[in-house]
Short mmCIF file of C-alpha atoms in Angstrom, two decimals:
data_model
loop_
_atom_site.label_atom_id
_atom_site.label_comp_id
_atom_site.label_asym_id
_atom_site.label_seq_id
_atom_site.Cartn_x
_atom_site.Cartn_y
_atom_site.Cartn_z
CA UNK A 1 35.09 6.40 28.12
CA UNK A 2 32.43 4.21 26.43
CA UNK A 3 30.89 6.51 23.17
CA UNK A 4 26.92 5.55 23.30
CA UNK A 5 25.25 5.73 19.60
CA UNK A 6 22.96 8.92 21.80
CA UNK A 7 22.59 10.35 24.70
CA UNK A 8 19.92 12.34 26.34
CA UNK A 9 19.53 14.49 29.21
CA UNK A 10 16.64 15.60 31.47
CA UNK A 11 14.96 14.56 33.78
CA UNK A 12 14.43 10.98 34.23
CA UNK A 13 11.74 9.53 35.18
CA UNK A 14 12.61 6.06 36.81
CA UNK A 15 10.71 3.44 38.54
CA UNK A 16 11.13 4.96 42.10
CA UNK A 17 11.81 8.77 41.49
CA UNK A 18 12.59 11.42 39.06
CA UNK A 19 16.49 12.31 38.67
CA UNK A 20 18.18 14.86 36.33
CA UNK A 21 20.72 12.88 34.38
CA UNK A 22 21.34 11.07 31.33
CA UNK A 23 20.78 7.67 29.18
CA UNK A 24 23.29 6.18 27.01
CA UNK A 25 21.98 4.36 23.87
CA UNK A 26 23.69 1.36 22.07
CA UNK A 27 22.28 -0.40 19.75
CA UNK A 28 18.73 0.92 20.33
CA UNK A 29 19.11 -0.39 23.63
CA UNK A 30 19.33 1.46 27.01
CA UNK A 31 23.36 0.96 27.91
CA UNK A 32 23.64 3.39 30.53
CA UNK A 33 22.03 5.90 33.21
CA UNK A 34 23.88 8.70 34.76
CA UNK A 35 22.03 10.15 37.54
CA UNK A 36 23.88 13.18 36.91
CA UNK A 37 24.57 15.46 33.70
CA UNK A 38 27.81 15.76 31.50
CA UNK A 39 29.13 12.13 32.05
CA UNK A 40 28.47 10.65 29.29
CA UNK A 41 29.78 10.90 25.44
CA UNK A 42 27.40 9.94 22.90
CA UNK A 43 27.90 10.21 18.84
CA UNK A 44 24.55 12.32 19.07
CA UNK A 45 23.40 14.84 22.19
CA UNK A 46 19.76 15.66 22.50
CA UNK A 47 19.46 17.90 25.82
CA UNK A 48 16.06 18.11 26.95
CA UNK A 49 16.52 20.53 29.89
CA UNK A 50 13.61 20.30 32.64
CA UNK A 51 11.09 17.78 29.97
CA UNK A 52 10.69 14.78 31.48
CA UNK A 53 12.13 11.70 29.87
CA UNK A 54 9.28 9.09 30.28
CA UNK A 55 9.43 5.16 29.41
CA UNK A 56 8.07 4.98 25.95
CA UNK A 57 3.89 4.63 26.71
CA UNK A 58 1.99 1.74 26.02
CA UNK A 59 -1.72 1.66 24.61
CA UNK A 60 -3.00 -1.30 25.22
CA UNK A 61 -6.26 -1.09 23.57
CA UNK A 62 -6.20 -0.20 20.20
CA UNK A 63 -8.60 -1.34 17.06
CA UNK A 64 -6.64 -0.38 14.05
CA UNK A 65 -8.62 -2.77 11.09
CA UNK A 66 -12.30 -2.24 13.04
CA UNK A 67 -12.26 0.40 10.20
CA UNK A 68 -10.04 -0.45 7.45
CA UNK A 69 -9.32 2.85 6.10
CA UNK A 70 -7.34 3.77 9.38
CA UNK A 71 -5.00 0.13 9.38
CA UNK A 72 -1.12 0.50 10.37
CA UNK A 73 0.51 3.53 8.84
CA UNK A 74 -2.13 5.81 10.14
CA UNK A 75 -2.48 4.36 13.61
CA UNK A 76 1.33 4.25 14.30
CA UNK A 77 1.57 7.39 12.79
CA UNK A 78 -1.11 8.91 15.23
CA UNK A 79 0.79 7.40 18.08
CA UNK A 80 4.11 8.19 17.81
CA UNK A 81 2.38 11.64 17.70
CA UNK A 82 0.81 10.91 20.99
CA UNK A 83 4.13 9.93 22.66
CA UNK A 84 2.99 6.25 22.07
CA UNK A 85 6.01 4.18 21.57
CA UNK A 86 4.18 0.55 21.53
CA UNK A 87 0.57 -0.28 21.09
CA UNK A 88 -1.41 -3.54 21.13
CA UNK A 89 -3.94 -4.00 18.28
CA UNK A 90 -7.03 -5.58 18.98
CA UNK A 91 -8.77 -8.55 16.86
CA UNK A 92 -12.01 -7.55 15.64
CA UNK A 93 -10.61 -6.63 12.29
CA UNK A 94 -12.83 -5.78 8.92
CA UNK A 95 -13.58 -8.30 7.23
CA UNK A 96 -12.30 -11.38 9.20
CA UNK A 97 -10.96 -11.21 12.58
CA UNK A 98 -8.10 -12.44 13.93
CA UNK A 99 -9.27 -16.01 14.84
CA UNK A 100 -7.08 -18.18 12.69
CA UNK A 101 -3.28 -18.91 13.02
CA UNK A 102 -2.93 -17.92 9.11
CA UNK A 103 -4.63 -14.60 9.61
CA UNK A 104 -2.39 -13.88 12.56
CA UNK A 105 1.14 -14.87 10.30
CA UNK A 106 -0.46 -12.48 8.04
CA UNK A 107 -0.93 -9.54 9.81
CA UNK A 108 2.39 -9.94 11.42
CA UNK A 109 3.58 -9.43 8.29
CA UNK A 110 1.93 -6.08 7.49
CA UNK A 111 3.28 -4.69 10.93
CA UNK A 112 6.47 -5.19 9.47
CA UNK A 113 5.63 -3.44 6.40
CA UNK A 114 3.51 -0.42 7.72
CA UNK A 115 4.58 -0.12 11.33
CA UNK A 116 6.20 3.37 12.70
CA UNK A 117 6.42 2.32 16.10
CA UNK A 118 6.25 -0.76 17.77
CA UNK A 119 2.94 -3.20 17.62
CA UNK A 120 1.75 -6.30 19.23
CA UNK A 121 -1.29 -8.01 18.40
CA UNK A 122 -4.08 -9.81 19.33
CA UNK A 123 -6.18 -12.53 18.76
CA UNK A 124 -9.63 -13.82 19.59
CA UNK A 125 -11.56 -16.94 18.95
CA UNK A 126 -14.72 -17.62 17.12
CA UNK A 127 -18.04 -17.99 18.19
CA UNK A 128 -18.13 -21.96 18.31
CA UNK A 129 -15.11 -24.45 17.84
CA UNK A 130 -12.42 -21.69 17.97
CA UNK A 131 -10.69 -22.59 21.19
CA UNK A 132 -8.28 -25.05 18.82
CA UNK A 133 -6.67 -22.15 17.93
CA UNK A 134 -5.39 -20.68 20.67
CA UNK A 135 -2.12 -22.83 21.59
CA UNK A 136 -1.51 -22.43 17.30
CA UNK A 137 -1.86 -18.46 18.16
CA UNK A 138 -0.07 -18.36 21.39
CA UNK A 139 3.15 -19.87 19.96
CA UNK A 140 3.02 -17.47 16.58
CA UNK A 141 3.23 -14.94 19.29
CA UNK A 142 -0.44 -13.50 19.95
CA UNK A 143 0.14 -11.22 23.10
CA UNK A 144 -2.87 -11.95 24.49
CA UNK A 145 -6.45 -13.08 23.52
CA UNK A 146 -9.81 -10.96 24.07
CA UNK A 147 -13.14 -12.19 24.20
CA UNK A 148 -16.69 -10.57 24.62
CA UNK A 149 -19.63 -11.12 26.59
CA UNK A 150 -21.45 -8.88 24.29
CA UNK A 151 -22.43 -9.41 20.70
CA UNK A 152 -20.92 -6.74 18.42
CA UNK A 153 -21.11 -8.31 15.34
CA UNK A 154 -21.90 -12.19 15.24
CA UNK A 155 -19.07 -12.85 13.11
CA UNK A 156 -16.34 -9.88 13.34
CA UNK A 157 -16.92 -9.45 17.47
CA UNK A 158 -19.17 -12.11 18.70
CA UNK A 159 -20.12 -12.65 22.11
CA UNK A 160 -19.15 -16.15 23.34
CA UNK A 161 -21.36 -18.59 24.95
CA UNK A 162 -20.24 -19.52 28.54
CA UNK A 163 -19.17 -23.12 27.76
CA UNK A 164 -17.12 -22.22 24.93
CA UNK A 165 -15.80 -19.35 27.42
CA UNK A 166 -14.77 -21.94 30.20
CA UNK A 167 -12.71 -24.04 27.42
CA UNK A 168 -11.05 -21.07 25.95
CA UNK A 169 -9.82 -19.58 29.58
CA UNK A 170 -8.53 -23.02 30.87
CA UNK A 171 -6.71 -23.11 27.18
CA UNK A 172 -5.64 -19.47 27.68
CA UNK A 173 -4.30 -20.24 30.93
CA UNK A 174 -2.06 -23.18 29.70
CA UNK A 175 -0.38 -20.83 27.34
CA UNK A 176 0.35 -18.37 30.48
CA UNK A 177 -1.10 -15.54 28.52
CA UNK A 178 -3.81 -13.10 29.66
CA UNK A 179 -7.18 -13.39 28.89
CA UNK A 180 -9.18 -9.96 28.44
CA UNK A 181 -12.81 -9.34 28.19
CA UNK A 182 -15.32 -7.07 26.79
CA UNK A 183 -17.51 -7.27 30.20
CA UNK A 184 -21.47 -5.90 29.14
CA UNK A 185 -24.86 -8.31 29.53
CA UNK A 186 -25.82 -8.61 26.18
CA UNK A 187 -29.18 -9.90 27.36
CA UNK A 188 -30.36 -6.66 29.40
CA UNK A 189 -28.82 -4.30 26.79
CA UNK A 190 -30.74 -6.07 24.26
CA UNK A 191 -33.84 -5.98 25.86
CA UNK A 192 -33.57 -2.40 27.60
CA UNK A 193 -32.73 -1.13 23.95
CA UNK A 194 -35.65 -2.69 22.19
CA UNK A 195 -37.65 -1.04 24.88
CA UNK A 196 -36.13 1.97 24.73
CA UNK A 197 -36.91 2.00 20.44
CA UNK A 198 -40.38 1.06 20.82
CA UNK A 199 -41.31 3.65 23.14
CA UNK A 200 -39.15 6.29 20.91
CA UNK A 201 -36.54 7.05 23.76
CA UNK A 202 -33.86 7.70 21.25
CA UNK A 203 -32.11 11.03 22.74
CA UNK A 204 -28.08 10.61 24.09
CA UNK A 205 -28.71 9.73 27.36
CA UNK A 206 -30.52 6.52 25.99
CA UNK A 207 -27.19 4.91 25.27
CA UNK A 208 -26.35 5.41 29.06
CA UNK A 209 -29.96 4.32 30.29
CA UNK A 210 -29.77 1.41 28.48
CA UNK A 211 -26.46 -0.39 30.02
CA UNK A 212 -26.75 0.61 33.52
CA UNK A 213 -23.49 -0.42 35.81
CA UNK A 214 -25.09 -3.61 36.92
CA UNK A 215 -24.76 -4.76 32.93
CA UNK A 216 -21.26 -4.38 33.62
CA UNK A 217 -20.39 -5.29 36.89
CA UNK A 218 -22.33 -8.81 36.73
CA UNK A 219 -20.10 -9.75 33.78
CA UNK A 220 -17.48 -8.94 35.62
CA UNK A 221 -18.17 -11.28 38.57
CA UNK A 222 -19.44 -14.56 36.20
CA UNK A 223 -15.95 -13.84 34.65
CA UNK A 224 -13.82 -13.50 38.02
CA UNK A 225 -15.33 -16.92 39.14
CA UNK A 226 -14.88 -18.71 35.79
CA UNK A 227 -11.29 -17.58 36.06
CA UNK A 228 -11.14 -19.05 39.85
CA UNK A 229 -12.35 -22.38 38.32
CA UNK A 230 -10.13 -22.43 35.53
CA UNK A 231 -6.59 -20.93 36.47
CA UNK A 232 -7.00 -18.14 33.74
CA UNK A 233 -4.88 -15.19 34.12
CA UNK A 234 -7.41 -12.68 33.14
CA UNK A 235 -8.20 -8.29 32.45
CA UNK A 236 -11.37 -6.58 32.72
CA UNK A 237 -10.73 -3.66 29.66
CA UNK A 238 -12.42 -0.23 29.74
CA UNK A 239 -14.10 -0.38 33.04
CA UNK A 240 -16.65 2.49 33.66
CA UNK A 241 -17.57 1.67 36.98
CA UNK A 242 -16.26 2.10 40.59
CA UNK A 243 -18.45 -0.65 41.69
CA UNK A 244 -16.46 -2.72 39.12
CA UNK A 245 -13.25 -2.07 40.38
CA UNK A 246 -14.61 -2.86 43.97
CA UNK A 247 -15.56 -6.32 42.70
CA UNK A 248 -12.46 -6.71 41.28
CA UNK A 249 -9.78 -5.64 43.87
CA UNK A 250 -12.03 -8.09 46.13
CA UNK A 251 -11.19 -11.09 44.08
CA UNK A 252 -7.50 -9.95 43.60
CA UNK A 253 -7.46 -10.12 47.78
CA UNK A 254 -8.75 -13.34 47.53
CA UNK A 255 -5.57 -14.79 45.47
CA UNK A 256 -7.11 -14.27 42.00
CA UNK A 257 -4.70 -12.27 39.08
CA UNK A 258 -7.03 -10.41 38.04
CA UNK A 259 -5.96 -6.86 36.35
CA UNK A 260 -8.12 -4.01 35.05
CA UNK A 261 -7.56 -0.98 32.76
CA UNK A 262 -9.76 2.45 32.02
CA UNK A 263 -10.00 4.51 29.43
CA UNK A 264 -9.48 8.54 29.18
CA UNK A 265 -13.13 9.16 28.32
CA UNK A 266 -14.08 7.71 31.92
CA UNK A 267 -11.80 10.17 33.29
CA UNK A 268 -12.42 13.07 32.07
CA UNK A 269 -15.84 13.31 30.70
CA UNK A 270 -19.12 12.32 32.44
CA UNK A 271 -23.03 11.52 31.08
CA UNK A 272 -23.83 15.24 30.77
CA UNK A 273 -20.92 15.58 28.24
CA UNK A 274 -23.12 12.59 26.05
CA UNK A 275 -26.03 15.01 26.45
CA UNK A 276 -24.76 17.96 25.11
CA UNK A 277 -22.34 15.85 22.38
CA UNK A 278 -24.19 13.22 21.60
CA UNK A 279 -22.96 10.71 18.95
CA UNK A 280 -19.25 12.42 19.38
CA UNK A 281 -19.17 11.30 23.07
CA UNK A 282 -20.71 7.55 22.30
CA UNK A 283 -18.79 4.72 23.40
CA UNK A 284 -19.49 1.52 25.12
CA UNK A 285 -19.54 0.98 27.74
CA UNK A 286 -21.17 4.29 27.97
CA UNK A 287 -20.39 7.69 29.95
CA UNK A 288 -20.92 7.55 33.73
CA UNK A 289 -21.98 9.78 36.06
CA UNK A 290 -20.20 12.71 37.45
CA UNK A 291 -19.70 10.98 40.94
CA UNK A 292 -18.69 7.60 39.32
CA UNK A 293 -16.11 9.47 37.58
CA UNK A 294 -14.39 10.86 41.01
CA UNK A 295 -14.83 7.35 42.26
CA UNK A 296 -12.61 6.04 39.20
CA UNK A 297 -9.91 8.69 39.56
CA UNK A 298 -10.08 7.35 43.52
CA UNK A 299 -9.34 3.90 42.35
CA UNK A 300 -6.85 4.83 39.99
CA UNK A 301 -4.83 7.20 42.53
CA UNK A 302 -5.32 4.50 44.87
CA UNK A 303 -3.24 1.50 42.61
CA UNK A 304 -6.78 -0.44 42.25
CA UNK A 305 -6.60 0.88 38.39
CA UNK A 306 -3.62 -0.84 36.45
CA UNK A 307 -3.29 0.72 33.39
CA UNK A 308 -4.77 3.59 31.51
CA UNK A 309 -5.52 2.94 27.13
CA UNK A 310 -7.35 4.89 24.63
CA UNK A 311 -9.96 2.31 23.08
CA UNK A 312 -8.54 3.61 20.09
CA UNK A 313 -11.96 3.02 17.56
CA UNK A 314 -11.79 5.57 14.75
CA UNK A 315 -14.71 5.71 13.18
CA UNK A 316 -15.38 8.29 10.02
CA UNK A 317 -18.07 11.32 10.82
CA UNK A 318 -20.76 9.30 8.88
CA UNK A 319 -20.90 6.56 11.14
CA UNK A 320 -20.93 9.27 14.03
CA UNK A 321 -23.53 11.33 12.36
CA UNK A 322 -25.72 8.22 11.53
CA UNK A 323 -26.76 8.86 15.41
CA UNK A 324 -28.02 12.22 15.41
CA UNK A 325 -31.83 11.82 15.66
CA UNK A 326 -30.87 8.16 17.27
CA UNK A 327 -28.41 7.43 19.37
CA UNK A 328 -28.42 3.90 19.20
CA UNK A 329 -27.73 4.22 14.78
CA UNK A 330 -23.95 5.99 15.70
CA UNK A 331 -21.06 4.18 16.26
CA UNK A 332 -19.55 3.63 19.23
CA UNK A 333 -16.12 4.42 19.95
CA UNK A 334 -13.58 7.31 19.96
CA UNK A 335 -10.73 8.28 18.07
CA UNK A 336 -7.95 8.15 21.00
CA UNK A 337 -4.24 6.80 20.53
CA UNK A 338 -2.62 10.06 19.72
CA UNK A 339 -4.83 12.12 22.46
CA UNK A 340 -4.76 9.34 25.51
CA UNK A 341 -1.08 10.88 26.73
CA UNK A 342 -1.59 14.60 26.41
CA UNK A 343 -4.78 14.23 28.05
CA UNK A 344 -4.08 11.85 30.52
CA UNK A 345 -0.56 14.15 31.52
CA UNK A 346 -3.03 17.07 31.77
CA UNK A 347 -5.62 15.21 33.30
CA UNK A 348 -3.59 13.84 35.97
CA UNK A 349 0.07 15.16 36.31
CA UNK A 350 -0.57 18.55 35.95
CA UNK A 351 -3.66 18.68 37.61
CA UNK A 352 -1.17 17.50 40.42
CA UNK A 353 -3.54 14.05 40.87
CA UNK A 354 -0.46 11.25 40.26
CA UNK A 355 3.42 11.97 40.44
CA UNK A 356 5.56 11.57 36.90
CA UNK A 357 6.01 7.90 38.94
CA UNK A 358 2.69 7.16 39.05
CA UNK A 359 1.78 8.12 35.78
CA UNK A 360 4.29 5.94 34.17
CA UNK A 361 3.62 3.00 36.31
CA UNK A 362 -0.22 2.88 34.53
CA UNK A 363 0.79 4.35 30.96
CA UNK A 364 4.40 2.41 30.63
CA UNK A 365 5.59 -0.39 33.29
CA UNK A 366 2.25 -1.92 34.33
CA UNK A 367 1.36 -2.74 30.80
CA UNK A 368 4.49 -3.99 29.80
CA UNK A 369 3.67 -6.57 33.39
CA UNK A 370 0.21 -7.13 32.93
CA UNK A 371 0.93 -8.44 29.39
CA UNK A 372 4.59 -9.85 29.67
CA UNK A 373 6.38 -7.26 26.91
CA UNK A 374 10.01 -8.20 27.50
CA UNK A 375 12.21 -5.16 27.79
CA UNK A 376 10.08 -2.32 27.65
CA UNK A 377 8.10 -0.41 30.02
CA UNK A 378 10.95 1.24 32.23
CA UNK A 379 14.03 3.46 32.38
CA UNK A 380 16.64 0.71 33.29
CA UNK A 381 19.79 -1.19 31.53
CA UNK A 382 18.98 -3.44 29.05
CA UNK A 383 15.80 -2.35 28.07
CA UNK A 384 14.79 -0.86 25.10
CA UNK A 385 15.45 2.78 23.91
CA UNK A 386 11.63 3.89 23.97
CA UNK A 387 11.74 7.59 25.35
CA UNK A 388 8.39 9.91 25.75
CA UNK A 389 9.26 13.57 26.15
CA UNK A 390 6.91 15.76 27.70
CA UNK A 391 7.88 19.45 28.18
CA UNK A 392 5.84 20.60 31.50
CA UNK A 393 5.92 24.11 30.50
CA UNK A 394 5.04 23.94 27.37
CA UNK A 395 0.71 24.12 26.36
CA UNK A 396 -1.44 23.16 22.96
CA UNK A 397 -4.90 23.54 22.07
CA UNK A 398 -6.52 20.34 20.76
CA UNK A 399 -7.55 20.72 16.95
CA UNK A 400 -9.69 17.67 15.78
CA UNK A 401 -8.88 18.78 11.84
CA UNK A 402 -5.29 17.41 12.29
CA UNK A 403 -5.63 14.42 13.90
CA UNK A 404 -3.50 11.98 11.80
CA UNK A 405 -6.48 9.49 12.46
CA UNK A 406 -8.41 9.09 9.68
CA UNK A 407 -11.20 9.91 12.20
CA UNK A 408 -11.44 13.77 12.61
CA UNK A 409 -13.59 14.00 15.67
CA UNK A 410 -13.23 13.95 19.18
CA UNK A 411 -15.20 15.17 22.29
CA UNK A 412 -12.11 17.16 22.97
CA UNK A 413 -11.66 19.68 20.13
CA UNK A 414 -10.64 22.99 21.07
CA UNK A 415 -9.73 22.40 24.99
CA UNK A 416 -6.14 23.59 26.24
CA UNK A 417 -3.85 21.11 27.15
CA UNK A 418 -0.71 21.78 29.80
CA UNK A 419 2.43 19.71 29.09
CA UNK A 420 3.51 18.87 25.74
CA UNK A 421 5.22 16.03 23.79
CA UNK A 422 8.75 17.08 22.25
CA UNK A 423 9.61 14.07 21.26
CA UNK A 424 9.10 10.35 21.11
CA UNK A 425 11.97 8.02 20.37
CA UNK A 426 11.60 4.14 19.52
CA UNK A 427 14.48 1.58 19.94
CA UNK A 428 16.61 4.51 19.90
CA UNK A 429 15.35 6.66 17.07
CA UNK A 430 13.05 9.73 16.82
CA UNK A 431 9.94 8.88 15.47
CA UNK A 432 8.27 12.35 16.66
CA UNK A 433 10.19 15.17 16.48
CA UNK A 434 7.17 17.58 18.10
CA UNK A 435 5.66 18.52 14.90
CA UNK A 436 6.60 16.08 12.19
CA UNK A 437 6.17 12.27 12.09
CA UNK A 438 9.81 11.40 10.67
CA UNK A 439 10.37 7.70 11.00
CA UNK A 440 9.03 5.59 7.58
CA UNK A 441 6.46 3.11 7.61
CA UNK A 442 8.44 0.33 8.05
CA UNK A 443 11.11 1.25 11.37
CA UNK A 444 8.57 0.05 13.49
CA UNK A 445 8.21 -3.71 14.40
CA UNK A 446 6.19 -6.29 15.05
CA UNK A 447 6.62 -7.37 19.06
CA UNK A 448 5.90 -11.24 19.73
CA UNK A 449 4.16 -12.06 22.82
CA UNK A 450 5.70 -14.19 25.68
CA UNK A 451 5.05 -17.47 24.48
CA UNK A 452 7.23 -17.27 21.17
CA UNK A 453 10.12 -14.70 22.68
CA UNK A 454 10.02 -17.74 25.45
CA UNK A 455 10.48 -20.04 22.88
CA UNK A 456 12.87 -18.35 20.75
CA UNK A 457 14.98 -17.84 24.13
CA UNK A 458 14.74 -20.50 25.90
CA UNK A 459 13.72 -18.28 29.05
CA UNK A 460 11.27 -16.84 31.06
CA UNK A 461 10.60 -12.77 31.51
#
């Protein structure tokens, strides 16, 4: 009999059903499943009874360097907490962002240095004459690039003009790589905001009122047909919308591969929640309401959602509190990598909304697919050893004081969660034990997108 480096019981949550049984681990690889308990001898043993053994989850949306005093060790930190066993970090970094093939090598670098779990990374262009970049930061193994239609920050997140857009998505789609885009009219915002100032409408709601749906939804549409004309592969991220997910799966009938993710906030929280919050519940785009939110969770239980991430922006209380007598002064964003599982498995799983299957499909396998991440994303032979354990039984109250984030706020502080993570495991190795972080900065790795492993391989995911 063939002794595994670890084996561990419960039950299994696999692409097409949920099994008690086993996995075998060699060489921080999955070697074997046993659809059945007591079969296999391992060097280590870690019975999980009736916890379900998920693919390690993906976060595909995460800004660790937006601010700098949260970078690597905190964020990875925070997510193996959060049963987050890979997460992609975004390009708007502070001070430069991630435009420039040197500034990529770089930061590949400090993933290997500061990373608990797994990381793969993204890049971006600049505002004007950027798009030479992109085959440079395709082949040093950028996952994926992410442009905006709306202007951040001029330098650090700029929106790009629509001829330097169509360049950069027929470049993109060369590479084979996905495209993503920050989807808001920066021209209606702008001026509905400057309106909104000058007649002193500065209360939470303003930060709704001022990017209705149609700022996001038209976006959305200029982007779907400059994709059609260009062969881009593209993703619509944190859509807030059900109208934008209409638009959407109607251009995915149509032939067009097109994907689109949510976040947890559009889930589970609503406009009246930014009333009665305020800065704490700002993010762009902003808060819908209540009857948007059921039609998201339609879409999503209906497949029309990919893939669920956290938007991960954690921003200190000062930048929050800036916003209190004016909304548009806070920062937007929330805090989110170590709460988007727990919430999302309460949200949705144990409110008996989507199966374990389901829920894995959007928090594991889909984003592995939608953004080519060789060997991870499922329960099967050959792929890596990333485990998420979440006890069904077991409950926690949310305490924003010991979030590992250096951002201690969330809109979520105090509420009762069911279903709990025991453990998280990475390539093998516990990284979360259910209490304690216990890998070092340093186990975790950086993960090259599909262009270099292609090229370092020779083949094709």
């Amino acid at each position: 009999m063939q002794l595994f480096d670890l084996v561990i019981s419960g039950q299994l949550v696999l692409e097409d059903k949920v099994v008690v049984g086993e996995i075998g681990v060699k060489n921080g690889k999955i070697a074997c499943i046993a659809k059945e308990g007591g079969t296999l001898e391992g060097k280590e043993h870690k019975p999980f009874g009736k916890a379900y053994i998920f693919p390690g989850f993906i976060d595909t949306h995460v800004h660790c360097f937006s601010n700098p005093d949260e970078g690597f060790i905190r964020t990875s930190a925070s997510a193996a907490a959060g049963g987050v066993t890979t997460f992609l970090d975004m390009p708007y970094d502070l001070p430069h962002p991630i435009n420039h093939v040197e500034r990529f090598k770089r930061k590949t670098e400090q993933v290997e240095k500061e990373a608990i779990v797994d990381i793969c990374l993204w890049a971006t262009i600049s505002k004007f004459d950027g798009t030479d970049q992109i085959g440079r930061l395709a082949e040093a193994g950028a996952v994926a690039f992410k442009l905006s239609t709306f202007e951040t920050d001029a330098y650090r997140f700029p929106r790009i003009p629509d001829h330097e857009m169509l360049k950069a998505m027929k470049l993109i789609g060369e590479t084979g790589l996905r495209a993503a885009f920050h989807s808001e009219n920066n021209e209606i915002i702008s001026d509905l905001m400057e309106r909104y100032r000058q007649a002193g409408s500065v209360y939470p709601r303003a930060h709704m009122e001022t990017r209705p749906p149609v700022t996001e939804s038209s976006e959305v549409l200029k982007l779907m047909e400059f994709a059609y004309w260009t062969g881009a592969k593209i993703h619509i991220v944190h859509v807030s919308h059900p109208r934008t997910v209409d638009l959407i799966e109607n251009f995915r009938q149509s032939g067009l591969d097109v994907t689109c993710e949510t976040c947890y906030p559009y889930l589970l929280l609503d406009v009246n929640d930014l009333d009665r919050l305020g800065p704490k519940a700002k993010m762009n785009p902003p808060l819908r309401h209540p009857e948007d939110v059921q039609g998201m969770w339609k879409h999503l239980q209906s497949g029309r959602i990919d893939l669920l991430s956290s938007d991960h922006a954690p921003w200190g209380k000062e930048k929050k509190e800036a916003g209190n007598n004016n909304i548009f002064m806070a920062s937007s964003g929330l805090s989110g990598v170590e709460l988007l599982v727990p919430l999302m498995y309460d949200g949705a799983v144990a409110s008996g909304k989507l199966t374990p299957v389901e829920f894995a499909k959007v928090m594991a396998q889909h984003p592995a697919e939608v953004y080519q991440i060789a060997g991870k994303g499922k329960l099967a032979q050959g792929y890596d050893a990333d485990f998420t354990v979440i006890d069904p039984d077991a409950s926690f109250t949310i305490d924003e004081t010991r979030l590992r984030s250096i951002s201690k706020m969330t809109p979520f502080h105090g509420r009762r969660l069911r279903g709990k993570i025991v453990c998280t495991f990475v390539r093998g190795r516990v990284v979360y034990d259910g209490s304690e972080v216990v890998a070092e900065p340093g186990y975790g790795t950086f993960v090259a997108g599909h262009v270099r492993q292609k090229a370092r391989t020779g083949t094709t995911m």
